[in-house]
Amino acid sequence: MYCEDVAVADIAAKVGTPFYLYSAATLKRHFNAFDSGFDGIEHLTCFAVKACSNISILHQFAGMGGGADIVSGGELFRAMKAGIDPSKIIYSGVGKTEAEMREALFAGILLFNVESAQELDRLQKVAAELGTKAPVSFRINPDVDPKTHAYISTGLAKNKFGIPVDEALQEYVRAQAMENIEVLGVSCHIGSQLTQVEPFIEALRKIKIFVGRLQAEGIKIKYLDLGGGVGITYDDEEPPHPHVYAEAVKNELQGMDCTLILEPGRVIVGNAGILVTEVQYTKVNSGGKSKKRFIVVDAAMNDLTRPSLYGAFHEILPIRKTDRKKQEVDVVGPICETGDFLARDRLLPEARQGELMAVMSCGAYGFTMSSNYNSRTRVAEILVNSDQVHIIRRREDYDDLIRGESLVEVT
Ligand code: LLP
């Protein structure tokens, strides 16, 4: 297996395993594939930093004119370090603290996506203290079923996100009267890993009707933010091509005079990255009638949480092609939990100790959701560009594990 011009095995020999591996060419191609769909209309692609937040990768998107969708002060810090223009940064999330609001106001971001009445009051207060005006968009909860995993559905009335359409109008009117708030936009994000265009369009139609009501109140909307991008293929999903999605959106937007904002994450980075891991042991546990084969690898649920957390499917491929016969196996990590698996009941060619495997489609919500559970050091991130191999995050060492801790003696 190669990443651009470099054999994955050569990288493993150099940096050890496990590691996340990204292709710069694929990142570029995917960013352009998404962004170019909206050519011809005023738009801004704000990459969802939470999907993959390494500053080298954010920097690459900045160079292609990309902005950032952030959800914390930490992500603001990263985006700025990566050279993303603050006037292209939008700030989403239901729990912004006063300190985070101050940081974002100070940076001069494009928009706060406000998600509640109390958040609006707090933002007015913080902006007044700083003697500035906060640029605001409200995140509307359109009550649309995105038909995706329950944990990543965000646009249903029962989800914590956004303000219900029926209550939003009064918040706009209130905001309009606030001295330190500048009302500029409307936003929504109904969920992630959507494999159909229809829920996006259903949400957009509701937003359009709402924008009409705002206009009737004399409130003008400059920015319309449609949230995250389309889903990707992990297994046999057939999500719409970004251009199909873009055409449908452009069609629906006709006659509206505003700049479109998009917050794609997964569709750009998901299939631009893999996790490379080494087989440590193979074993068979049998008892009674059951016989179960395991491949124990050196990556675990702390490195890639998606299979354990969402039951997500990630294809697993041996790094070297093989004709060996396939067996049904669980691919598991070293963590002391039965929930620690990367794949279950999967047909894979027989694997041997020391061999390398690639866990595919790991570029989005892979490294960013990793942790130090079981005091495992977080893995390295590698970016390949043609024949160049860059370590864009070194593997953590043991000192990293206790950084910030103090040894206190209690008697
Ligand atoms: N904008 C907002 C406000 C979001 O909350 C998200 C994702 C996005 C944009 C980007 O959505 P995307 O284009 O990536 O679909 N950890 C989960 C996914 C959580 C998504 C959270 N919000 C996973 O691994 O599947």
Coordinates of C-alpha atoms and ligand atoms in Angstrom, one line a residue:
M1 CA 0.0 0.0 0.0
Y2 CA 1.2 3.4 -0.9
C3 CA 0.4 6.9 0.2
E4 CA 1.1 9.0 -2.8
D5 CA 4.7 8.0 -3.8
V6 CA 5.7 6.5 -0.4
A7 CA 5.3 2.9 0.7
V8 CA 3.3 2.8 4.0
A9 CA 5.7 0.1 5.3
D10 CA 8.6 2.4 4.9
I11 CA 6.9 5.1 7.0
A12 CA 6.1 2.5 9.6
A13 CA 9.8 1.4 9.7
K14 CA 10.8 5.1 10.2
V15 CA 8.2 6.3 12.8
G16 CA 6.9 3.1 14.4
T17 CA 3.2 2.2 14.8
P18 CA 0.4 3.1 15.3
F19 CA 0.2 6.3 13.4
Y20 CA -2.4 8.4 11.4
L21 CA -1.4 9.0 7.8
Y22 CA -2.8 11.7 5.6
S23 CA -2.3 12.4 1.9
A24 CA -1.8 16.1 1.1
A25 CA -2.9 15.5 -2.5
T26 CA -6.2 13.9 -1.4
L27 CA -6.9 16.7 1.1
K28 CA -6.4 19.2 -1.6
R29 CA -8.6 17.3 -4.1
H30 CA -11.4 16.8 -1.6
F31 CA -11.3 20.5 -0.5
N32 CA -11.6 21.6 -4.1
A33 CA -14.2 19.0 -5.0
F34 CA -16.4 20.4 -2.2
D35 CA -15.7 24.1 -2.6
S36 CA -15.8 24.2 -6.4
G37 CA -19.4 22.8 -6.3
F38 CA -20.4 26.3 -5.1
D39 CA -18.6 28.2 -7.8
G40 CA -20.7 30.9 -9.2
I41 CA -22.3 32.0 -5.9
E42 CA -20.9 33.9 -3.0
H43 CA -19.8 31.4 -0.5
L44 CA -17.3 30.5 2.2
T45 CA -16.1 27.0 3.1
C46 CA -15.3 26.9 6.8
F47 CA -13.7 23.6 7.6
A48 CA -15.1 22.0 10.7
V49 CA -11.9 21.9 12.9
K50 CA -13.3 19.2 15.1
A51 CA -13.0 16.6 12.3
C52 CA -9.2 16.9 12.0
S53 CA -7.5 19.7 13.8
N54 CA -3.7 19.3 13.1
I55 CA -2.4 22.8 12.3
S56 CA -0.5 21.6 9.2
I57 CA -3.8 20.4 7.7
L58 CA -5.7 23.5 8.7
H59 CA -2.8 25.5 7.2
Q60 CA -3.2 23.7 3.9
F61 CA -6.9 24.6 3.8
A62 CA -6.1 28.2 4.7
G63 CA -3.9 28.3 1.7
M64 CA -6.9 27.3 -0.5
G65 CA -9.0 30.1 0.9
G66 CA -10.7 28.1 3.5
G67 CA -12.1 29.4 6.8
A68 CA -12.9 27.5 10.0
D69 CA -15.9 26.3 11.9
I70 CA -14.8 26.2 15.6
V71 CA -16.5 25.0 18.7
S72 CA -14.1 26.0 21.5
G73 CA -11.4 28.4 22.5
G74 CA -8.9 25.7 21.8
E75 CA -10.1 25.3 18.3
L76 CA -9.8 29.1 17.8
F77 CA -6.2 28.9 19.1
R78 CA -5.4 26.2 16.6
A79 CA -7.1 27.9 13.7
M80 CA -5.2 31.1 14.4
K81 CA -1.9 29.3 14.8
A82 CA -2.6 27.6 11.4
G83 CA -2.9 31.0 9.8
I84 CA -6.7 30.9 9.1
D85 CA -8.0 34.4 8.6
P86 CA -10.1 35.3 11.6
S87 CA -12.6 37.0 9.3
K88 CA -13.3 33.5 8.0
I89 CA -13.9 31.9 11.4
I90 CA -17.4 31.0 12.7
Y91 CA -18.0 29.8 16.2
S92 CA -20.7 27.2 16.8
G93 CA -21.6 25.3 19.9
V94 CA -24.2 25.3 22.8
G95 CA -21.8 26.1 25.6
K96 CA -19.6 29.1 24.9
T97 CA -18.0 30.4 28.1
E98 CA -17.4 34.1 28.7
A99 CA -13.7 33.7 28.3
E100 CA -14.2 32.0 25.0
M101 CA -16.5 34.8 23.8
R102 CA -13.8 37.3 24.8
E103 CA -11.1 35.5 22.9
A104 CA -13.2 35.2 19.8
L105 CA -14.3 38.9 19.9
F106 CA -10.7 39.9 20.4
A107 CA -9.6 37.8 17.4
G108 CA -12.3 39.4 15.3
I109 CA -14.2 36.3 14.0
L110 CA -16.8 36.5 11.3
L111 CA -19.8 35.1 13.2
F112 CA -21.0 33.6 16.5
N113 CA -23.7 31.0 15.8
V114 CA -25.8 31.7 18.9
E115 CA -27.8 28.7 20.2
S116 CA -29.9 30.0 23.0
A117 CA -31.5 33.2 24.6
Q118 CA -29.1 33.1 27.5
E119 CA -26.1 32.8 25.2
L120 CA -27.3 36.0 23.4
D121 CA -27.6 37.8 26.7
R122 CA -24.1 36.7 27.7
L123 CA -22.6 37.7 24.4
Q124 CA -24.2 41.2 24.6
K125 CA -22.7 41.6 28.1
V126 CA -19.2 40.4 27.1
A127 CA -19.2 42.5 23.9
A128 CA -20.3 45.6 25.9
E129 CA -17.5 45.1 28.4
L130 CA -15.0 45.0 25.5
G131 CA -16.7 48.0 23.9
T132 CA -17.3 46.2 20.7
K133 CA -20.2 44.6 18.7
A134 CA -20.6 40.9 18.3
P135 CA -21.5 39.6 14.8
V136 CA -24.3 37.1 15.3
S137 CA -26.1 34.4 13.4
F138 CA -28.7 32.3 15.2
R139 CA -28.6 28.5 14.9
I140 CA -32.1 27.4 14.1
N141 CA -33.2 23.9 14.9
P142 CA -35.4 23.1 12.0
D143 CA -36.7 19.8 13.4
V144 CA -35.6 17.7 10.4
D145 CA -34.6 14.0 10.6
P146 CA -31.2 13.7 9.0
K147 CA -31.5 9.9 9.0
T148 CA -28.1 9.2 10.5
H149 CA -26.7 7.7 13.8
A150 CA -28.7 9.0 16.8
Y151 CA -25.5 10.4 18.5
I152 CA -24.7 12.6 15.5
S153 CA -28.3 13.8 14.7
T154 CA -28.5 17.4 15.7
G155 CA -31.4 19.0 13.9
L156 CA -34.3 17.3 15.7
A157 CA -36.4 19.1 18.2
K158 CA -35.3 16.7 20.9
N159 CA -31.6 17.4 20.3
K160 CA -29.8 20.1 22.4
F161 CA -28.8 22.2 19.5
G162 CA -30.1 25.4 18.1
I163 CA -33.3 27.5 18.8
P164 CA -36.6 26.2 17.7
V165 CA -37.9 28.0 14.6
D166 CA -41.0 29.2 16.5
E167 CA -38.9 30.9 19.2
A168 CA -36.2 32.2 17.0
L169 CA -38.1 35.2 15.6
Q170 CA -38.4 36.8 19.1
E171 CA -34.7 36.3 19.7
Y172 CA -33.9 38.1 16.4
V173 CA -36.1 40.9 17.4
R174 CA -34.4 41.1 20.8
A175 CA -30.9 40.9 19.3
Q176 CA -31.7 43.6 16.9
A177 CA -32.4 46.0 19.7
M178 CA -29.2 45.2 21.6
E179 CA -26.5 47.7 21.4
N180 CA -23.5 45.4 21.2
I181 CA -25.0 42.8 18.9
E182 CA -24.9 42.9 15.1
V183 CA -27.4 40.5 13.6
L184 CA -26.0 39.2 10.3
G185 CA -27.1 35.6 9.6
V186 CA -29.0 32.5 10.1
S187 CA -27.5 29.0 10.4
C188 CA -28.4 25.4 10.9
H189 CA -26.6 22.0 11.1
I190 CA -28.8 19.0 11.2
G191 CA -26.3 16.2 11.6
S192 CA -23.3 14.4 10.3
Q193 CA -22.7 11.5 7.9
L194 CA -25.8 12.3 5.9
T195 CA -26.1 10.0 2.9
Q196 CA -29.1 11.8 1.3
V197 CA -29.5 15.3 0.0
E198 CA -33.2 15.6 0.9
P199 CA -32.9 16.3 4.6
F200 CA -30.5 19.2 3.8
I201 CA -33.0 20.6 1.3
E202 CA -35.9 20.2 3.8
A203 CA -34.0 22.2 6.3
L204 CA -33.0 24.8 3.8
R205 CA -36.7 25.3 2.8
K206 CA -37.6 25.8 6.4
I207 CA -34.8 28.3 6.8
K208 CA -35.9 30.1 3.6
I209 CA -39.4 30.5 5.0
F210 CA -38.0 31.8 8.2
V211 CA -35.7 34.3 6.4
G212 CA -38.9 35.6 4.7
R213 CA -40.4 36.2 8.1
L214 CA -37.3 38.0 9.3
Q215 CA -37.4 40.2 6.2
A216 CA -41.0 41.1 7.0
E217 CA -39.8 42.3 10.4
G218 CA -37.2 44.4 8.6
I219 CA -34.3 42.1 9.6
K220 CA -31.9 41.6 6.8
I221 CA -29.8 38.4 6.6
K222 CA -26.3 38.6 5.0
Y223 CA -25.1 35.1 5.7
L224 CA -26.9 31.7 5.4
D225 CA -24.9 28.8 7.0
L226 CA -26.0 25.3 6.1
G227 CA -23.7 23.5 8.5
G228 CA -21.7 20.3 7.9
G229 CA -21.0 18.5 4.6
V230 CA -22.3 15.3 3.1
G231 CA -21.4 11.8 4.4
I232 CA -18.7 9.5 3.0
T233 CA -18.3 5.9 2.0
Y234 CA -16.9 3.8 4.8
D235 CA -18.4 0.5 3.6
D236 CA -21.2 0.4 1.1
E237 CA -22.9 3.8 1.7
E238 CA -23.6 5.8 -1.4
P239 CA -23.6 9.4 -0.4
P240 CA -24.2 12.1 -3.0
H241 CA -21.2 13.6 -4.7
P242 CA -20.5 17.0 -3.2
H243 CA -21.4 18.6 -6.6
V244 CA -24.8 16.9 -6.6
Y245 CA -25.4 18.3 -3.1
A246 CA -24.1 21.8 -4.2
E247 CA -26.4 21.8 -7.2
A248 CA -29.4 21.0 -5.1
V249 CA -28.5 23.8 -2.6
K250 CA -27.8 26.3 -5.3
N251 CA -31.1 25.6 -7.0
E252 CA -32.9 26.1 -3.7
L253 CA -31.1 29.3 -3.0
Q254 CA -32.1 31.1 -6.2
G255 CA -33.4 34.5 -5.6
M256 CA -31.8 34.8 -2.1
D257 CA -29.4 37.6 -1.7
C258 CA -26.9 36.2 0.8
T259 CA -23.5 34.6 1.2
L260 CA -23.6 30.9 1.7
I261 CA -21.4 29.4 4.5
L262 CA -20.6 25.7 4.7
E263 CA -19.0 23.8 7.5
P264 CA -17.8 20.5 6.0
G265 CA -15.5 18.3 8.0
R266 CA -15.8 14.5 7.3
V267 CA -16.3 14.8 3.5
I268 CA -13.0 16.6 3.1
V269 CA -10.7 14.7 5.5
G270 CA -12.5 11.3 6.2
N271 CA -11.1 9.4 3.2
A272 CA -7.8 11.3 3.2
G273 CA -6.4 9.5 6.2
I274 CA -5.8 6.0 7.6
L275 CA -4.6 4.6 10.8
V276 CA -1.7 2.2 10.5
T277 CA -1.3 -0.5 13.1
E278 CA 0.9 -3.6 13.7
V279 CA -0.4 -7.1 14.5
Q280 CA 0.9 -8.1 17.9
Y281 CA -0.7 -11.4 18.4
T282 CA -3.3 -13.7 16.9
K283 CA -5.3 -16.0 19.2
V284 CA -8.3 -18.2 19.3
N285 CA -10.6 -18.4 22.3
S286 CA -12.9 -21.4 22.3
G287 CA -15.3 -22.6 24.9
G288 CA -18.3 -24.8 24.5
K289 CA -19.4 -24.5 21.0
S290 CA -18.0 -21.1 20.3
K291 CA -14.7 -20.4 18.7
K292 CA -13.6 -16.9 18.3
R293 CA -10.5 -15.6 16.4
F294 CA -8.8 -12.4 17.5
I295 CA -6.2 -10.3 15.9
V296 CA -4.6 -8.1 18.6
V297 CA -3.1 -5.0 17.1
D298 CA -1.2 -2.1 18.7
A299 CA -4.0 0.5 18.0
A300 CA -7.0 0.6 20.3
M301 CA -10.2 2.4 21.2
N302 CA -8.3 5.3 22.6
D303 CA -6.7 5.9 19.2
L304 CA -9.8 5.4 17.2
T305 CA -13.0 5.6 19.2
R306 CA -15.6 5.4 16.4
P307 CA -16.1 1.6 16.3
S308 CA -16.6 1.4 20.1
L309 CA -18.7 4.5 20.4
Y310 CA -21.0 4.4 17.4
G311 CA -20.5 0.8 16.2
A312 CA -18.9 2.5 13.2
F313 CA -17.5 0.4 10.3
H314 CA -14.0 1.0 9.2
E315 CA -12.6 -1.2 6.4
I316 CA -9.3 -3.0 7.4
L317 CA -6.8 -3.9 4.8
P318 CA -3.4 -5.6 5.1
I319 CA -0.6 -3.3 3.9
R320 CA 0.7 -6.0 1.6
K321 CA -1.7 -7.8 -0.8
T322 CA -2.1 -11.5 0.2
D323 CA -3.8 -14.5 -1.2
R324 CA -4.2 -16.2 2.2
K325 CA -7.6 -17.5 3.0
K326 CA -10.0 -15.3 4.8
Q327 CA -11.2 -16.0 8.3
E328 CA -13.8 -14.3 10.5
V329 CA -12.0 -12.3 13.2
D330 CA -12.4 -9.5 15.7
V331 CA -9.6 -6.9 15.4
V332 CA -9.0 -5.7 18.9
G333 CA -6.6 -3.5 20.8
P334 CA -4.7 -3.9 24.1
I335 CA -7.2 -1.9 26.3
C336 CA -8.8 -3.7 29.2
E337 CA -12.4 -3.5 27.9
T338 CA -14.4 -5.8 25.8
G339 CA -15.6 -2.7 24.0
D340 CA -12.1 -2.2 22.7
F341 CA -12.4 -3.3 19.1
L342 CA -11.7 -1.8 15.7
A343 CA -13.7 -4.4 13.8
R344 CA -16.0 -7.3 14.8
D345 CA -16.9 -10.5 13.0
R346 CA -14.9 -9.4 10.0
L347 CA -13.7 -11.6 7.1
L348 CA -10.0 -10.8 6.8
P349 CA -7.1 -12.7 5.3
E350 CA -5.2 -14.6 7.9
A351 CA -2.8 -12.2 9.6
R352 CA 0.6 -12.9 11.3
Q353 CA 2.5 -11.3 14.0
G354 CA 4.4 -8.2 13.0
E355 CA 2.4 -7.5 9.9
L356 CA 0.9 -4.1 9.2
M357 CA -2.7 -3.3 8.7
A358 CA -4.5 -0.1 7.6
V359 CA -7.7 1.0 9.2
M360 CA -9.3 2.9 6.4
S361 CA -11.4 6.2 6.3
C362 CA -9.9 7.5 9.5
G363 CA -9.1 11.1 8.6
A364 CA -12.2 12.5 10.2
Y365 CA -12.9 12.2 14.0
G366 CA -10.0 9.8 14.3
F367 CA -7.0 11.5 15.9
T368 CA -9.2 14.3 17.2
M369 CA -11.2 11.9 19.4
S370 CA -8.2 10.0 20.6
S371 CA -7.3 10.0 24.3
N372 CA -4.7 8.8 26.7
Y373 CA -6.9 6.1 28.3
N374 CA -4.9 3.2 29.8
S375 CA -2.0 5.7 29.9
R376 CA -1.4 5.1 26.2
T377 CA 0.6 7.8 24.5
R378 CA -1.3 9.5 21.6
V379 CA 0.1 8.4 18.3
A380 CA 2.0 10.3 15.6
E381 CA 0.3 12.1 12.7
I382 CA 2.1 11.9 9.3
L383 CA 1.4 13.9 6.2
V384 CA 2.7 12.7 2.9
N385 CA 3.1 15.1 0.0
S386 CA 4.3 13.3 -3.2
D387 CA 7.5 11.6 -2.0
Q388 CA 7.9 13.8 1.1
V389 CA 7.0 12.4 4.6
H390 CA 6.3 15.0 7.3
I391 CA 5.8 14.2 10.9
I392 CA 3.1 16.8 11.7
R393 CA 2.6 15.5 15.3
R394 CA 5.2 13.5 17.0
R395 CA 4.2 10.5 19.0
E396 CA 3.7 11.4 22.7
D397 CA 6.2 10.1 25.2
Y398 CA 5.7 9.1 28.8
D399 CA 6.6 12.6 30.1
D400 CA 3.6 13.9 28.0
L401 CA 1.4 11.6 30.0
I402 CA 2.1 13.3 33.3
R403 CA 2.6 16.8 32.0
G404 CA 0.6 19.1 34.3
E405 CA 0.3 16.5 37.1
S406 CA 1.9 17.1 40.5
L407 CA 3.1 14.6 43.0
V408 CA 1.4 15.6 46.2
E409 CA 2.0 13.9 49.4
V410 CA -1.0 13.6 51.7
T411 CA -0.7 12.3 55.2
Ligands
LLP1 N1 -20.8 22.1 11.9 C1 -21.3 21.8 13.1 C2 -21.9 22.8 13.9 C3 -21.0 20.5 13.6 O1 -21.5 20.2 14.8 C4 -20.4 19.5 12.8 C5 -20.2 18.2 13.3 C6 -19.9 19.9 11.5 C7 -20.2 21.2 11.1 C8 -19.2 19.0 10.6 O2 -20.0 18.0 10.1 P1 -19.4 17.0 9.0 O3 -19.2 17.8 7.8 O4 -18.1 16.4 9.5 O5 -20.5 16.0 8.9 N2 -17.7 12.2 16.0 C9 -18.7 11.9 15.1 C10 -19.2 13.1 14.3 C11 -19.7 14.2 15.1 C12 -20.1 15.4 14.3 C13 -20.2 16.6 15.2 N3 -20.5 17.8 14.5 C14 -18.3 10.8 14.2 O6 -17.1 10.3 14.4 O7 -19.0 10.3 13.3

